Structure formats: C-alpha cells, structure tokens
Short mmCIF file of C-alpha atoms and ligand atoms in Angstrom, two decimals:
data_model
loop_
_atom_site.label_atom_id
_atom_site.label_comp_id
_atom_site.label_asym_id
_atom_site.label_seq_id
_atom_site.Cartn_x
_atom_site.Cartn_y
_atom_site.Cartn_z
CA MET W 1 81.92 89.87 131.53
CA THR W 2 83.84 92.46 129.33
CA ALA W 3 86.03 90.72 126.72
CA THR W 4 89.76 91.46 127.02
CA PRO W 5 90.81 93.67 123.98
CA ALA W 6 93.01 91.98 121.74
CA TRP W 7 96.90 93.18 121.90
CA PRO W 8 98.35 94.40 119.83
CA PRO W 9 95.13 95.80 118.70
CA ARG W 10 93.84 94.71 115.14
CA SER W 11 94.03 98.31 114.18
CA ALA W 12 97.78 98.39 114.69
CA PRO W 13 99.39 99.43 111.54
CA ARG W 14 101.35 96.53 110.02
CA LEU W 15 104.50 97.17 107.80
CA PHE W 16 107.12 95.43 105.88
CA VAL W 17 110.83 96.32 106.76
CA ASP W 18 113.35 95.50 104.17
CA GLN W 19 116.05 94.54 106.86
CA PRO W 20 116.57 91.89 109.39
CA LEU W 21 114.63 92.65 112.73
CA ALA W 22 115.38 91.73 116.33
CA ILE W 23 113.77 92.37 119.63
CA GLY W 24 115.20 95.42 121.34
CA ALA W 25 116.17 97.03 117.97
CA SER W 26 115.23 100.60 117.32
CA LEU W 27 114.46 101.76 113.75
CA ARG W 28 114.24 105.29 112.57
CA ILE W 29 111.69 105.29 109.47
CA GLU W 30 111.43 108.06 106.96
CA GLY W 31 109.65 108.52 103.63
CA ASN W 32 106.27 107.02 102.76
CA GLN W 33 106.29 104.84 105.71
CA ALA W 34 106.76 107.61 108.12
CA HIS W 35 104.30 109.83 106.32
CA TYR W 36 101.74 106.99 106.74
CA LEU W 37 102.40 106.54 110.43
CA VAL W 38 102.90 110.05 111.40
CA ASN W 39 100.31 111.85 109.08
CA VAL W 40 97.82 109.35 108.17
CA MET W 41 97.71 107.13 111.16
CA ARG W 42 98.63 109.93 113.39
CA LEU W 43 100.45 107.62 115.81
CA ALA W 44 101.42 109.12 119.34
CA GLU W 45 104.29 107.85 121.34
CA GLY W 46 103.92 104.49 122.77
CA ALA W 47 101.47 103.33 119.99
CA PRO W 48 102.04 99.79 118.68
CA VAL W 49 103.08 99.00 115.30
CA LYS W 50 103.50 95.50 113.69
CA LEU W 51 106.69 95.07 111.52
CA PHE W 52 107.65 91.88 109.49
CA ASP W 53 110.93 91.36 107.66
CA ASP W 54 110.31 88.45 105.47
CA ILE W 55 113.28 86.58 107.29
CA SER W 56 112.52 86.03 110.99
CA GLY W 57 108.91 87.02 111.30
CA GLU W 58 106.46 89.54 112.68
CA TYR W 59 107.28 91.79 115.71
CA LEU W 60 105.26 94.24 118.02
CA ALA W 61 107.17 97.70 118.05
CA ARG W 62 106.11 100.86 119.81
CA VAL W 63 106.62 104.58 118.69
CA THR W 64 109.38 105.89 120.82
CA ALA W 65 110.05 109.22 118.99
CA ARG W 66 108.22 111.29 116.42
CA GLY W 67 109.27 113.82 114.12
CA LYS W 68 107.65 115.91 111.31
CA ARG W 69 109.08 113.47 108.61
CA ASP W 70 110.40 110.51 110.59
CA ILE W 71 109.35 108.23 113.31
CA THR W 72 111.43 105.80 115.55
CA LEU W 73 110.09 102.32 116.48
CA THR W 74 111.50 100.00 118.97
CA LEU W 75 110.83 96.32 118.83
CA GLU W 76 109.34 94.95 121.90
CA SER W 77 108.38 91.22 121.13
CA LEU W 78 108.19 88.63 118.52
CA LEU W 79 104.59 87.96 117.41
CA ARG W 80 104.94 85.07 114.94
CA THR W 81 107.77 83.39 113.22
CA ARG W 82 107.93 83.66 109.43
CA GLU W 83 105.28 81.21 108.04
CA ALA W 84 105.94 78.13 106.02
CA VAL W 85 104.46 79.17 102.59
CA PRO W 86 102.61 76.30 100.47
CA ASP W 87 104.94 75.22 97.73
CA PHE W 88 102.97 76.45 94.88
CA TRP W 89 103.87 78.81 91.84
CA LEU W 90 101.93 80.92 89.69
CA CYS W 91 103.39 81.15 86.15
CA ALA W 92 101.27 83.66 84.10
CA ALA W 93 101.71 85.79 80.88
CA PRO W 94 101.91 89.39 81.40
CA ILE W 95 98.73 91.07 80.59
CA LYS W 96 97.77 94.92 80.66
CA LYS W 97 99.25 96.76 83.71
CA ALA W 98 96.21 97.28 86.09
CA ARG W 99 95.20 93.90 85.69
CA PHE W 100 98.51 92.21 86.10
CA ASP W 101 98.86 94.44 89.34
CA PHE W 102 95.56 93.09 90.49
CA LEU W 103 96.75 89.39 89.44
CA ALA W 104 99.85 89.97 91.69
CA GLU W 105 97.86 91.36 94.59
CA LYS W 106 95.47 88.36 94.55
CA ALA W 107 98.33 85.87 94.03
CA CYS W 108 100.03 87.40 97.31
CA GLU W 109 96.76 87.19 99.36
CA LEU W 110 96.01 83.76 98.11
CA GLY W 111 99.50 82.42 99.24
CA VAL W 112 101.58 81.71 96.26
CA ALA W 113 105.36 81.17 97.03
CA ARG W 114 106.65 82.16 93.76
CA PHE W 115 105.32 84.48 90.90
CA VAL W 116 106.62 83.83 87.55
CA PRO W 117 105.96 86.35 84.60
CA VAL W 118 106.11 84.23 81.36
CA LEU W 119 106.76 85.72 77.93
CA THR W 120 104.56 83.73 75.34
CA ASP W 121 104.13 84.65 71.59
CA ARG W 122 100.89 86.34 72.05
CA ALA W 123 101.53 88.15 75.09
CA VAL W 124 100.48 91.67 74.45
CA VAL W 125 102.93 93.10 77.06
CA ASP W 126 106.51 92.16 76.85
CA LYS W 127 107.88 94.04 79.70
CA VAL W 128 107.46 93.67 83.53
CA LYS W 129 108.29 96.37 86.18
CA ASP W 130 109.79 94.05 88.90
CA ASP W 131 109.97 97.04 91.53
CA ARG W 132 106.13 97.84 90.71
CA LEU W 133 105.30 94.22 91.22
CA ARG W 134 107.43 93.82 94.37
CA GLY W 135 105.49 97.13 95.59
CA THR W 136 102.15 95.56 95.04
CA MET W 137 103.11 92.24 96.71
CA ILE W 138 104.40 94.11 99.66
CA GLU W 139 101.19 96.06 100.03
CA ALA W 140 99.11 93.00 99.70
CA ALA W 141 101.25 91.11 102.25
CA GLU W 142 100.87 93.87 104.75
CA GLN W 143 97.26 93.93 104.29
CA CYS W 144 96.68 90.16 104.21
CA GLU W 145 98.82 89.48 107.39
CA ARG W 146 101.60 87.39 105.41
CA THR W 147 104.92 87.19 107.05
CA ALA W 148 106.56 85.93 103.89
CA LEU W 149 106.77 87.67 100.67
CA PRO W 150 106.11 85.68 97.41
CA VAL W 151 109.34 85.51 95.44
CA ILE W 152 109.16 87.35 92.12
CA ALA W 153 110.97 85.76 89.31
CA PRO W 154 112.39 87.71 86.21
CA LEU W 155 110.10 87.74 83.10
CA THR W 156 111.07 84.40 81.71
CA ARG W 157 110.40 83.14 78.05
CA LEU W 158 108.18 79.96 77.79
CA ASP W 159 110.88 77.86 76.07
CA ALA W 160 113.35 78.86 78.75
CA LEU W 161 110.87 78.21 81.55
CA LEU W 162 110.09 74.63 80.15
CA LYS W 163 113.85 74.07 79.63
CA SER W 164 114.94 74.81 83.18
CA TRP W 165 111.85 73.39 84.83
CA PRO W 166 112.72 71.72 88.05
CA GLU W 167 112.57 67.99 88.65
CA GLY W 168 109.68 66.89 90.96
CA ARG W 169 107.48 69.88 90.30
CA HIS W 170 104.13 69.58 88.42
CA LEU W 171 103.38 72.04 85.81
CA PHE W 172 99.54 72.34 85.70
CA PHE W 173 98.85 73.68 82.25
CA ALA W 174 95.49 75.67 82.24
CA ASP W 175 94.05 74.96 78.72
CA GLU W 176 90.83 76.66 77.95
CA ARG W 177 90.33 74.13 74.88
CA LEU W 178 90.57 71.04 77.05
CA HIS W 179 86.75 70.97 78.40
CA GLU W 180 85.63 70.51 74.99
CA ASP W 181 87.63 67.26 74.75
CA ARG W 182 86.29 66.38 78.02
CA GLY W 183 89.79 66.75 79.67
CA VAL W 184 90.61 66.49 83.23
CA SER W 185 89.12 69.19 85.69
CA PHE W 186 91.69 70.84 87.77
CA SER W 187 90.42 69.50 91.01
CA GLN W 188 90.47 65.83 89.58
CA ALA W 189 94.11 66.30 88.54
CA LEU W 190 95.01 67.33 92.02
CA THR W 191 93.69 64.06 93.55
CA ARG W 192 96.51 62.31 91.43
CA HIS W 193 99.26 65.03 91.48
CA SER W 194 100.31 66.33 95.10
CA GLY W 195 103.64 67.86 96.07
CA PRO W 196 105.55 70.84 94.40
CA ALA W 197 103.38 72.67 91.91
CA ALA W 198 102.81 75.28 89.50
CA VAL W 199 100.04 76.42 87.34
CA LEU W 200 100.72 78.14 83.83
CA ILE W 201 98.22 80.62 82.59
CA GLY W 202 98.22 81.98 79.00
CA PRO W 203 97.81 85.49 77.75
CA GLU W 204 94.49 87.06 76.45
CA GLY W 205 95.31 85.56 73.11
CA GLY W 206 96.00 82.15 74.47
CA PHE W 207 98.92 79.93 73.62
CA THR W 208 99.95 79.39 70.06
CA ASP W 209 99.48 75.70 68.80
CA ALA W 210 103.21 75.43 68.79
CA GLU W 211 103.46 76.46 72.34
CA ASN W 212 100.47 74.30 73.39
CA ALA W 213 102.34 71.12 71.84
CA ALA W 214 105.70 72.29 73.51
CA ILE W 215 104.04 72.40 76.80
CA ARG W 216 102.08 69.16 76.47
CA SER W 217 105.32 67.38 75.54
CA HIS W 218 107.07 68.55 78.72
CA PRO W 219 107.18 65.46 81.28
CA ALA W 220 106.14 67.76 84.09
CA ALA W 221 103.02 69.15 82.29
CA VAL W 222 99.52 68.11 83.38
CA PRO W 223 96.81 69.87 81.17
CA VAL W 224 93.71 70.95 83.23
CA SER W 225 90.45 72.47 82.51
CA LEU W 226 89.00 75.19 84.60
CA GLY W 227 85.63 74.67 83.41
CA PRO W 228 83.56 75.34 80.11
CA ARG W 229 83.67 79.06 79.93
CA ILE W 230 86.61 80.98 78.67
CA LEU W 231 88.07 82.96 81.61
CA ARG W 232 89.92 86.18 81.45
CA ALA W 233 93.63 85.13 82.26
CA GLU W 234 93.55 86.80 85.59
CA THR W 235 90.38 85.12 86.52
CA ALA W 236 91.86 81.88 85.42
CA ALA W 237 94.89 82.45 87.52
CA ILE W 238 92.98 83.40 90.84
CA ALA W 239 90.67 80.52 90.37
CA ALA W 240 93.40 77.92 89.81
CA THR W 241 95.48 79.21 92.71
CA ALA W 242 92.22 78.97 94.96
CA VAL W 243 91.49 75.43 93.86
CA TRP W 244 95.33 74.31 94.58
CA MET W 245 95.25 76.18 98.00
CA ALA W 246 91.83 74.59 98.94
CA SER W 247 93.01 71.05 98.00
CA LEU W 248 96.57 70.89 98.66
CA GLY W 249 97.61 74.10 100.20
CA ASP W 250 97.28 75.90 103.73
CA TRP W 251 93.68 76.33 103.37
CA VAL W 252 93.26 72.70 104.49
CA ALA W 253 93.18 72.60 108.19
N1 SAM S 301 92.26 83.41 73.51
C1 SAM S 301 91.81 82.45 74.09
C2 SAM S 301 90.76 81.75 73.45
O1 SAM S 301 90.00 82.54 72.97
O2 SAM S 301 90.62 80.45 73.21
C3 SAM S 301 91.53 82.52 75.61
C4 SAM S 301 92.60 82.58 76.44
S1 SAM S 301 92.14 82.97 77.92
C5 SAM S 301 91.48 84.52 78.00
C6 SAM S 301 93.66 83.28 78.88
C7 SAM S 301 94.25 82.06 79.64
O3 SAM S 301 93.52 81.60 80.78
C8 SAM S 301 94.40 80.76 78.74
O4 SAM S 301 95.42 80.72 78.10
C9 SAM S 301 94.17 79.68 79.89
O5 SAM S 301 95.56 79.63 80.26
C10 SAM S 301 93.37 80.27 80.87
N2 SAM S 301 92.01 79.77 80.81
C11 SAM S 301 90.91 80.52 80.42
N3 SAM S 301 89.77 79.87 80.52
C12 SAM S 301 90.06 78.53 80.90
C13 SAM S 301 89.38 77.17 81.24
N4 SAM S 301 88.27 77.37 81.00
N5 SAM S 301 90.20 76.32 81.38
C14 SAM S 301 91.62 76.31 81.54
N6 SAM S 301 92.31 77.42 81.31
C15 SAM S 301 91.57 78.51 81.10
#
C-alpha cells in the first residue's frame, strides 16, 4: 500500500513573517525572502509555503502570483497554534562574533524562551548587534520549526541583572571551579529546583572573584558544575540548556 505523501510536503519552504497572519490574507513578499522563494526555491503558482508570525501560529499558504522581484502568498489554513515555550532563560557573556552567533542559533534550536547577553568584567566583547542576533534566531526558528521566537534582551551588566532578578526564577550559576569542591552537578540541582529558571554562563576568561561572590550571594543563585572539564563558553551554554530541557523542559514527553 503506497503511503499518502505528507501535506504540506516537508520540503515546503518555511518563513517567519513579521506581521500578524490570518487565514485568507494575501501577502506580497519582496527582498531576500522573495529572492529565496522565486530564484532559489523556484516556486511556481500553487506551490505551498509555511509561514509563522510568532503571534498566532503557523499557516499553510500558496503562491498566487509571481513577479521577478516579488511573490504573493495567500494563507489557506492554520497548521499549528504558537507553541508554549519552556520557561528557561539563557544568560551568557558575549564572546567572539561567530561563536556568539553559533551560541544564539543553538539556544533557539534547543528551545530557550529568553536570551540575555550579560556584560561581565572579563568579557572580551562589550557590544552585541541585536538585529544580527535576531536574524540568527529567526533563521534557526525557520529551520527547527519553532513557531515562537526567543525573546532577545538588551545587553545587560551583571550587577544590573542581579539587581533586577525576578522573584521565583532560579539562577543556575555555571561555575567551572565547583567540580574541584565536589559541588552539585547541574542534573542533581534540577531534582531540587523545578519551575522558572535561567542559567548564567561566563566569558572565556571566567567570572572575577568579586563577580563570583556577588552571584553566589544572590538569593536565587544555585551554583552548579557541568563536569570536571573546562568547557568553552558556548559548549557550557549548550550543555546546560540541553540538560535543563531534558530534565524539566519540553523534551520530557
Ligand atoms: N577562564 C576560566 C578558567 O580558566 O577557569 C574558564 C571560563 S569557561 C571557558 C567559560 C564559562 O563556561 C565559565 O565562566 C562557566 O560559566 C562555564 N563553564 C565552563 N566549564 C564549566 C564547568 N565544567 N562547570 C560549570 N561551568 C562551566
């Protein structure tokens, strides 16, 4: 018996549209997205495209008109409503551009709700291009089939982050020196601390002793170890996010 082909086909392009979407609406798309659909994907009239707006969900649209530099899509049906995102924040000191982009991409794929670049004393990078981060997150969401984009917070100084830390949210502090002191592993800490959470990852140079003490004295802080090896900042961030998602996030069926 031949299997019924999936509809829309998995190969259908999937794009984020920065405006509220609704069934029956027609969208004229220009610029890079039009170039991608017209010249790269070479879509013909009638071809399916999946669109999501980070507001109401994901829609099935069809090509209803094609120009050289634009394309018109008409929304036919709602495929999925916007997903509920696990209540997990990733707070990370900015690192070199390409690796920070990589980190942002992985944070989106892994399901973080909020991405907080944190300025610390040893951070080698003290600026973050928000539009670049947003572009990276949108591409990652289009690829990993998220219907909700992570919120990107502005670059925040560590002391300001601690001062404005929200009540009731655990701040898992990834401390590479904890393993030596037989400190708590992250997975152990998660058996005791469920609910809204965040992980804090330092820069390549680590946190200063003063920063370490300030973080530890914060009532929401839970120092955790990610094992005996000194991980690169992006590795530590990805590992910690994966452990939280697997224990308390949406990887748990
Ligand atoms: N310069 C630091 C050193 O040599 O001690 C290493 C910093 S590490 C490259 C960057 C950040 O990743 C650390 O600040 C920490 O937040 C996190 N990290 C790396 N390895 C870790 C581990 N084994 N346990 C907990 N956190 C870790």
